[in-house]
Amino acid sequence: GQKGRLSWPVNGRVRIPFGNSRHPELGTPYQSHGIEIEVSGDLPVKSVWSGKVVFANAFKGYNNLLIIDHGDGYYTLYAQTAALSCKVGDKINRGEIVAQTDGNAGRFYFEIRKGGTPLDPKNWLE
């Protein structure tokens, strides 16, 4: 019922879209299970919906990774962050600050999943 109604986790331009495309700098083909958002500075990352933190730690290839379980098999993943502001087991409200972007890296990664299947975030975000 929230499709197309979720707020963006951070403000910024989509640098790498969901799905099959070409890397903007390397020109190589890739498949992205989420979106990479270009950010400038250290920005607060907000949860797009209420849920419970099921993972909050460093993860190879994702830097700091946060996974929130929203129920009914829906999960959001927040990655490439400088710092996380919650831990496993925390209950999170929609719009709550859960992390901070890494201004030096200039990017933030976001996924929506239904079970193990990645969904295109552009269909969910307003």
XYZ file of C-alpha atoms in Angstrom:
126
model
C 0.000 0.000 0.000
C 3.038 2.318 0.236
C 4.201 1.938 -3.360
C 5.039 5.391 -4.702
C 4.517 7.008 -1.273
C 7.845 6.512 0.518
C 10.134 9.466 1.176
C 13.697 9.390 -0.151
C 16.291 8.275 2.434
C 18.599 11.168 1.368
C 18.400 14.052 -1.054
C 20.511 13.703 -4.164
C 20.643 12.716 -7.799
C 20.485 9.044 -8.815
C 23.976 8.302 -10.091
C 23.507 4.606 -10.807
C 19.944 3.370 -11.436
C 18.378 0.014 -10.602
C 18.810 -2.804 -13.120
C 21.126 -3.301 -16.072
C 23.121 -0.309 -17.243
C 26.638 0.987 -17.913
C 28.841 2.371 -15.175
C 28.993 6.179 -15.585
C 32.801 6.375 -15.290
C 34.056 2.967 -16.396
C 31.588 2.337 -19.213
C 31.343 -1.313 -18.174
C 28.001 -3.129 -18.000
C 26.633 -3.952 -14.545
C 23.474 -5.009 -12.766
C 22.429 -2.995 -9.723
C 19.968 -4.359 -7.153
C 19.364 -0.852 -5.831
C 20.199 2.756 -6.591
C 23.312 4.774 -5.907
C 22.571 8.363 -4.958
C 25.136 11.136 -5.371
C 25.478 13.140 -2.150
C 27.501 16.164 -1.176
C 28.585 16.435 2.409
C 27.656 14.420 5.458
C 23.858 14.104 5.312
C 21.387 12.353 7.619
C 19.956 9.117 6.202
C 16.300 8.558 7.110
C 14.298 5.355 7.241
C 11.690 5.224 4.482
C 9.274 3.225 6.674
C 8.910 1.884 10.200
C 10.481 -1.434 11.095
C 13.095 -3.301 13.094
C 16.864 -3.291 12.522
C 18.048 -6.816 11.644
C 21.616 -5.958 10.543
C 23.854 -3.003 11.408
C 27.557 -3.509 10.772
C 30.346 -3.257 8.245
C 29.855 -5.602 5.281
C 32.367 -6.221 2.512
C 31.579 -4.122 -0.550
C 28.918 -2.100 1.286
C 31.029 -0.309 3.940
C 28.517 0.237 6.772
C 25.300 -1.635 5.997
C 21.947 -1.291 7.709
C 19.008 -3.619 6.992
C 15.525 -2.836 8.296
C 12.739 -5.447 8.324
C 9.416 -3.735 7.615
C 7.279 -6.855 7.926
C 5.459 -8.929 5.306
C 8.839 -9.863 3.775
C 9.835 -6.255 2.925
C 13.345 -5.003 3.727
C 15.313 -1.838 3.015
C 19.108 -1.713 2.811
C 21.132 1.443 3.466
C 24.833 1.248 2.566
C 28.022 3.194 1.888
C 27.442 5.240 5.046
C 30.042 6.892 7.293
C 28.205 5.990 10.489
C 25.146 4.077 11.691
C 22.971 5.518 14.454
C 21.081 2.370 15.415
C 21.780 -1.256 16.294
C 20.252 -4.688 15.754
C 16.924 -4.976 17.542
C 16.117 -1.256 17.491
C 12.594 -0.309 16.442
C 12.703 2.436 13.825
C 10.015 4.945 12.860
C 9.404 6.309 9.384
C 11.648 9.346 8.831
C 13.955 8.513 11.749
C 17.660 9.213 11.190
C 19.417 5.833 10.960
C 22.820 6.738 9.488
C 24.982 9.473 8.021
C 26.373 9.628 4.498
C 30.094 9.738 3.849
C 30.670 13.147 2.287
C 34.163 12.096 1.226
C 32.807 9.155 -0.775
C 30.039 11.278 -2.327
C 27.605 8.391 -2.704
C 24.933 6.442 -0.845
C 23.406 3.071 -1.798
C 19.769 2.046 -1.194
C 17.766 -1.135 -1.891
C 14.212 -2.345 -1.368
C 13.616 -6.104 -1.258
C 10.596 -8.365 -1.021
C 12.070 -11.510 0.468
C 15.261 -12.035 -1.507
C 14.013 -10.236 -4.616
C 15.287 -6.698 -5.263
C 12.616 -4.167 -6.293
C 13.177 -0.951 -8.239
C 13.150 1.840 -5.626
C 11.905 4.425 -8.168
C 8.525 2.636 -8.100
C 8.330 3.089 -4.318
C 9.788 6.536 -3.668
C 7.768 9.725 -4.129
